[in-house]
């Protein structure tokens, strides 16, 4: 079983990256386009809400395909940490009470992608193979 999991590690990393990015993009499309859920406020590009939505859509798309995974994931990790401390932490100390569980989880998940890369199924991997 250990060999099986070791063999599948780079593929499971890619699956985790793809699914996380897909879910993350939805938050940006909600902010920008009101899809798949209605907007919570009007989208203004040069506002914190607008910048967050833009990062979520375009950063999420880059993560989805695994292009520039490490720097994009690092930026998104910072965005989610910022979101946690600006929007959630002032409401209550515990993430369960302040609604910040998802922001905190994504912050650490994206930090992991910044360290681990995109996995076997990523454009980054294809680009590295072509250079070698």
Tab-separated table of N, CA, C and O in Angstrom, residues 46-111:
chain	number	residue	atom	x	y	z
A	46	UNK	N	-11.222	48.262	-8.965
A	46	UNK	CA	-10.197	48.864	-8.127
A	46	UNK	C	-10.667	49.050	-6.687
A	46	UNK	O	-10.513	50.119	-6.093
A	47	UNK	N	-11.222	47.994	-6.154
A	47	UNK	CA	-11.595	47.931	-4.739
A	47	UNK	C	-11.005	46.637	-4.191
A	47	UNK	O	-10.559	45.783	-4.950
A	48	UNK	N	-11.001	46.479	-2.875
A	48	UNK	CA	-10.503	45.213	-2.308
A	48	UNK	C	-11.319	44.040	-2.825
A	48	UNK	O	-10.772	42.988	-3.142
A	49	UNK	N	-12.620	44.222	-2.923
A	49	UNK	CA	-13.522	43.190	-3.425
A	49	UNK	C	-13.187	42.855	-4.878
A	49	UNK	O	-13.158	41.688	-5.266
A	50	UNK	N	-12.926	43.878	-5.672
A	50	UNK	CA	-12.594	43.673	-7.079
A	50	UNK	C	-11.248	42.992	-7.268
A	50	UNK	O	-11.104	42.090	-8.103
A	51	UNK	N	-10.269	43.421	-6.507
A	51	UNK	CA	-8.946	42.796	-6.592
A	51	UNK	C	-9.038	41.339	-6.147
A	51	UNK	O	-8.462	40.446	-6.776
A	52	UNK	N	-9.789	41.080	-5.080
A	52	UNK	CA	-9.954	39.704	-4.598
A	52	UNK	C	-10.607	38.839	-5.673
A	52	UNK	O	-10.141	37.734	-5.956
A	53	UNK	N	-11.675	39.325	-6.284
A	53	UNK	CA	-12.351	38.562	-7.326
A	53	UNK	C	-11.450	38.298	-8.515
A	53	UNK	O	-11.442	37.191	-9.073
A	54	UNK	N	-10.670	39.288	-8.908
A	54	UNK	CA	-9.751	39.132	-10.039
A	54	UNK	C	-8.676	38.096	-9.723
A	54	UNK	O	-8.375	37.228	-10.548
A	55	UNK	N	-8.099	38.175	-8.518
A	55	UNK	CA	-7.099	37.180	-8.113
A	55	UNK	C	-7.712	35.781	-8.061
A	55	UNK	O	-7.078	34.810	-8.463
A	56	UNK	N	-8.929	35.693	-7.565
A	56	UNK	CA	-9.577	34.388	-7.443
A	56	UNK	C	-9.854	33.765	-8.808
A	56	UNK	O	-9.647	32.569	-8.995
A	57	UNK	N	-10.290	34.570	-9.773
A	57	UNK	CA	-10.578	34.029	-11.102
A	57	UNK	C	-9.294	33.719	-11.855
A	57	UNK	O	-9.066	32.586	-12.296
A	58	UNK	N	-8.434	34.714	-12.013
A	58	UNK	CA	-7.252	34.513	-12.854
A	58	UNK	C	-6.172	33.695	-12.161
A	58	UNK	O	-5.550	32.835	-12.785
A	59	UNK	N	-5.976	33.923	-10.856
A	59	UNK	CA	-5.047	33.074	-10.110
A	59	UNK	C	-5.558	31.652	-10.036
A	59	UNK	O	-4.801	30.696	-10.179
A	60	UNK	N	-6.868	31.507	-9.840
A	60	UNK	CA	-7.476	30.178	-9.809
A	60	UNK	C	-7.316	29.449	-11.134
A	60	UNK	O	-7.039	28.249	-11.158
A	61	UNK	N	-7.490	30.164	-12.248
A	61	UNK	CA	-7.302	29.532	-13.567
A	61	UNK	C	-5.862	29.074	-13.770
A	61	UNK	O	-5.622	27.988	-14.297
A	62	UNK	N	-4.908	29.912	-13.356
A	62	UNK	CA	-3.499	29.509	-13.463
A	62	UNK	C	-3.220	28.277	-12.605
A	62	UNK	O	-2.502	27.364	-13.031
A	63	UNK	N	-3.778	28.249	-11.398
A	63	UNK	CA	-3.615	27.065	-10.547
A	63	UNK	C	-4.293	25.847	-11.166
A	63	UNK	O	-3.760	24.738	-11.102
A	64	UNK	N	-5.462	26.049	-11.736
A	64	UNK	CA	-6.208	24.945	-12.337
A	64	UNK	C	-5.368	24.222	-13.393
A	64	UNK	O	-5.327	22.998	-13.422
A	65	UNK	N	-4.688	24.976	-14.247
A	65	UNK	CA	-3.870	24.350	-15.289
A	65	UNK	C	-2.452	24.070	-14.822
A	65	UNK	O	-1.699	23.387	-15.507
A	66	UNK	N	-2.081	24.608	-13.671
A	66	UNK	CA	-0.747	24.355	-13.135
A	66	UNK	C	0.332	25.174	-13.810
A	66	UNK	O	1.436	24.694	-14.028
A	67	UNK	N	0.022	26.418	-14.146
A	67	UNK	CA	1.001	27.311	-14.767
A	67	UNK	C	1.444	28.353	-13.745
A	67	UNK	O	0.603	29.020	-13.146
A	68	UNK	N	2.752	28.466	-13.544
A	68	UNK	CA	3.329	29.360	-12.529
A	68	UNK	C	2.754	29.024	-11.153
A	68	UNK	O	2.454	29.915	-10.353
A	69	UNK	N	2.614	27.739	-10.889
A	69	UNK	CA	1.948	27.267	-9.673
A	69	UNK	C	2.542	27.857	-8.408
A	69	UNK	O	1.805	28.358	-7.554
A	70	UNK	N	3.854	27.791	-8.275
A	70	UNK	CA	4.468	28.223	-7.013
A	70	UNK	C	4.266	29.709	-6.726
A	70	UNK	O	3.792	30.060	-5.639
A	71	UNK	N	4.605	30.618	-7.647
A	71	UNK	CA	4.390	32.034	-7.315
A	71	UNK	C	2.916	32.407	-7.191
A	71	UNK	O	2.543	33.207	-6.319
A	72	UNK	N	2.065	31.843	-8.040
A	72	UNK	CA	0.630	32.143	-7.963
A	72	UNK	C	0.066	31.641	-6.636
A	72	UNK	O	-0.681	32.350	-5.954
A	73	UNK	N	0.420	30.430	-6.251
A	73	UNK	CA	-0.069	29.876	-4.982
A	73	UNK	C	0.413	30.713	-3.797
A	73	UNK	O	-0.333	30.918	-2.838
A	74	UNK	N	1.632	31.212	-3.871
A	74	UNK	CA	2.159	32.052	-2.787
A	74	UNK	C	1.349	33.338	-2.664
A	74	UNK	O	0.975	33.760	-1.568
A	75	UNK	N	1.035	33.965	-3.803
A	75	UNK	CA	0.231	35.187	-3.798
A	75	UNK	C	-1.168	34.901	-3.257
A	75	UNK	O	-1.692	35.659	-2.425
A	76	UNK	N	-1.778	33.806	-3.719
A	76	UNK	CA	-3.127	33.470	-3.251
A	76	UNK	C	-3.141	33.098	-1.772
A	76	UNK	O	-4.109	33.385	-1.067
A	77	UNK	N	-2.073	32.485	-1.293
A	77	UNK	CA	-1.967	32.187	0.133
A	77	UNK	C	-1.981	33.483	0.931
A	77	UNK	O	-2.682	33.597	1.944
A	78	UNK	N	-1.219	34.459	0.471
A	78	UNK	CA	-1.212	35.761	1.130
A	78	UNK	C	-2.565	36.445	1.065
A	78	UNK	O	-3.006	37.067	2.036
A	79	UNK	N	-3.225	36.338	-0.091
A	79	UNK	CA	-4.558	36.930	-0.229
A	79	UNK	C	-5.514	36.336	0.792
A	79	UNK	O	-6.283	37.052	1.437
A	80	UNK	N	-5.475	35.021	0.957
A	80	UNK	CA	-6.394	34.371	1.889
A	80	UNK	C	-6.039	34.688	3.339
A	80	UNK	O	-6.927	34.842	4.177
A	81	UNK	N	-4.754	34.825	3.642
A	81	UNK	CA	-4.368	35.242	4.997
A	81	UNK	C	-4.866	36.664	5.253
A	81	UNK	O	-5.425	36.960	6.320
A	82	UNK	N	-4.684	37.536	4.268
A	82	UNK	CA	-5.164	38.915	4.370
A	82	UNK	C	-6.678	38.929	4.565
A	82	UNK	O	-7.197	39.637	5.435
A	83	UNK	N	-7.393	38.142	3.760
A	83	UNK	CA	-8.855	38.074	3.873
A	83	UNK	C	-9.267	37.609	5.262
A	83	UNK	O	-10.218	38.141	5.854
A	84	UNK	N	-8.548	36.622	5.784
A	84	UNK	CA	-8.886	36.120	7.113
A	84	UNK	C	-8.750	37.225	8.158
A	84	UNK	O	-9.651	37.451	8.967
A	85	UNK	N	-7.614	37.913	8.149
A	85	UNK	CA	-7.366	38.903	9.201
A	85	UNK	C	-8.152	40.196	9.007
A	85	UNK	O	-8.444	40.887	9.986
A	86	UNK	N	-8.526	40.523	7.776
A	86	UNK	CA	-9.307	41.736	7.538
A	86	UNK	C	-10.807	41.488	7.744
A	86	UNK	O	-11.503	42.283	8.381
A	87	UNK	N	-11.317	40.401	7.184
A	87	UNK	CA	-12.768	40.182	7.175
A	87	UNK	C	-13.277	39.279	8.294
A	87	UNK	O	-14.392	39.465	8.766
A	88	UNK	N	-12.479	38.311	8.708
A	88	UNK	CA	-12.995	37.301	9.635
A	88	UNK	C	-12.523	37.483	11.080
A	88	UNK	O	-13.341	37.458	12.005
A	89	UNK	N	-11.242	37.640	11.274
A	89	UNK	CA	-10.693	37.705	12.632
A	89	UNK	C	-11.326	38.792	13.505
A	89	UNK	O	-11.541	38.554	14.696
A	90	UNK	N	-11.659	39.971	12.951
A	90	UNK	CA	-12.272	40.984	13.815
A	90	UNK	C	-13.646	40.585	14.364
A	90	UNK	O	-14.094	41.143	15.375
A	91	UNK	N	-14.298	39.615	13.744
A	91	UNK	CA	-15.642	39.219	14.180
A	91	UNK	C	-15.616	38.336	15.430
A	91	UNK	O	-16.529	38.405	16.251
A	92	UNK	N	-14.608	37.485	15.534
A	92	UNK	CA	-14.470	36.592	16.691
A	92	UNK	C	-13.107	35.917	16.602
A	92	UNK	O	-12.508	35.845	15.530
A	93	UNK	N	-12.628	35.400	17.721
A	93	UNK	CA	-11.312	34.759	17.729
A	93	UNK	C	-11.311	33.427	16.988
A	93	UNK	O	-10.415	33.148	16.200
A	94	UNK	N	-12.304	32.584	17.239
A	94	UNK	CA	-12.315	31.235	16.686
A	94	UNK	C	-12.833	31.236	15.245
A	94	UNK	O	-13.878	31.813	14.949
A	95	UNK	N	-12.115	30.562	14.327
A	95	UNK	CA	-12.556	30.508	12.927
A	95	UNK	C	-13.966	29.953	12.747
A	95	UNK	O	-14.695	30.409	11.868
A	96	UNK	N	-14.362	29.016	13.576
A	96	UNK	CA	-15.719	28.479	13.487
A	96	UNK	C	-16.763	29.572	13.738
A	96	UNK	O	-17.821	29.590	13.116
A	97	UNK	N	-16.439	30.498	14.616
A	97	UNK	CA	-17.374	31.564	14.966
A	97	UNK	C	-17.292	32.758	14.015
A	97	UNK	O	-18.259	33.485	13.854
A	98	UNK	N	-16.130	32.985	13.391
A	98	UNK	CA	-15.987	34.168	12.537
A	98	UNK	C	-16.162	33.859	11.045
A	98	UNK	O	-16.035	34.751	10.217
A	99	UNK	N	-16.442	32.598	10.713
A	99	UNK	CA	-16.667	32.228	9.317
A	99	UNK	C	-15.399	32.162	8.491
A	99	UNK	O	-15.465	32.149	7.255
A	100	UNK	N	-14.256	32.103	9.116
A	100	UNK	CA	-12.990	32.149	8.391
A	100	UNK	C	-12.314	30.817	8.155
A	100	UNK	O	-11.161	30.775	7.728
A	101	UNK	N	-13.018	29.723	8.409
A	101	UNK	CA	-12.388	28.407	8.242
A	101	UNK	C	-11.872	28.193	6.825
A	101	UNK	O	-10.766	27.702	6.622
A	102	UNK	N	-12.674	28.560	5.837
A	102	UNK	CA	-12.294	28.340	4.446
A	102	UNK	C	-11.100	29.207	4.062
A	102	UNK	O	-10.164	28.734	3.407
A	103	UNK	N	-11.106	30.467	4.466
A	103	UNK	CA	-9.980	31.356	4.157
A	103	UNK	C	-8.693	30.838	4.796
A	103	UNK	O	-7.633	30.822	4.155
A	104	UNK	N	-8.769	30.387	6.040
A	104	UNK	CA	-7.575	29.864	6.718
A	104	UNK	C	-7.098	28.577	6.051
A	104	UNK	O	-5.891	28.397	5.824
A	105	UNK	N	-8.021	27.706	5.720
A	105	UNK	CA	-7.650	26.449	5.064
A	105	UNK	C	-6.997	26.717	3.710
A	105	UNK	O	-5.955	26.144	3.383
A	106	UNK	N	-7.619	27.584	2.909
A	106	UNK	CA	-7.041	27.895	1.600
A	106	UNK	C	-5.676	28.561	1.739
A	106	UNK	O	-4.777	28.301	0.949
A	107	UNK	N	-5.510	29.395	2.726
A	107	UNK	CA	-4.214	30.040	2.914
A	107	UNK	C	-3.110	28.999	3.097
A	107	UNK	O	-2.060	29.070	2.446
A	108	UNK	N	-3.350	28.016	3.942
A	108	UNK	CA	-2.335	26.995	4.173
A	108	UNK	C	-2.234	25.998	3.021
A	108	UNK	O	-1.150	25.508	2.708
A	109	UNK	N	-3.345	25.710	2.371
A	109	UNK	CA	-3.318	24.825	1.203
A	109	UNK	C	-2.500	25.454	0.084
A	109	UNK	O	-1.636	24.801	-0.525
A	110	UNK	N	-2.719	26.748	-0.187
A	110	UNK	CA	-1.963	27.421	-1.235
A	110	UNK	C	-0.496	27.562	-0.844
A	110	UNK	O	0.393	27.497	-1.709
A	111	UNK	N	-0.216	27.737	0.434
A	111	UNK	CA	1.172	27.772	0.887
A	111	UNK	C	1.844	26.425	0.609
A	111	UNK	O	3.009	26.370	0.195
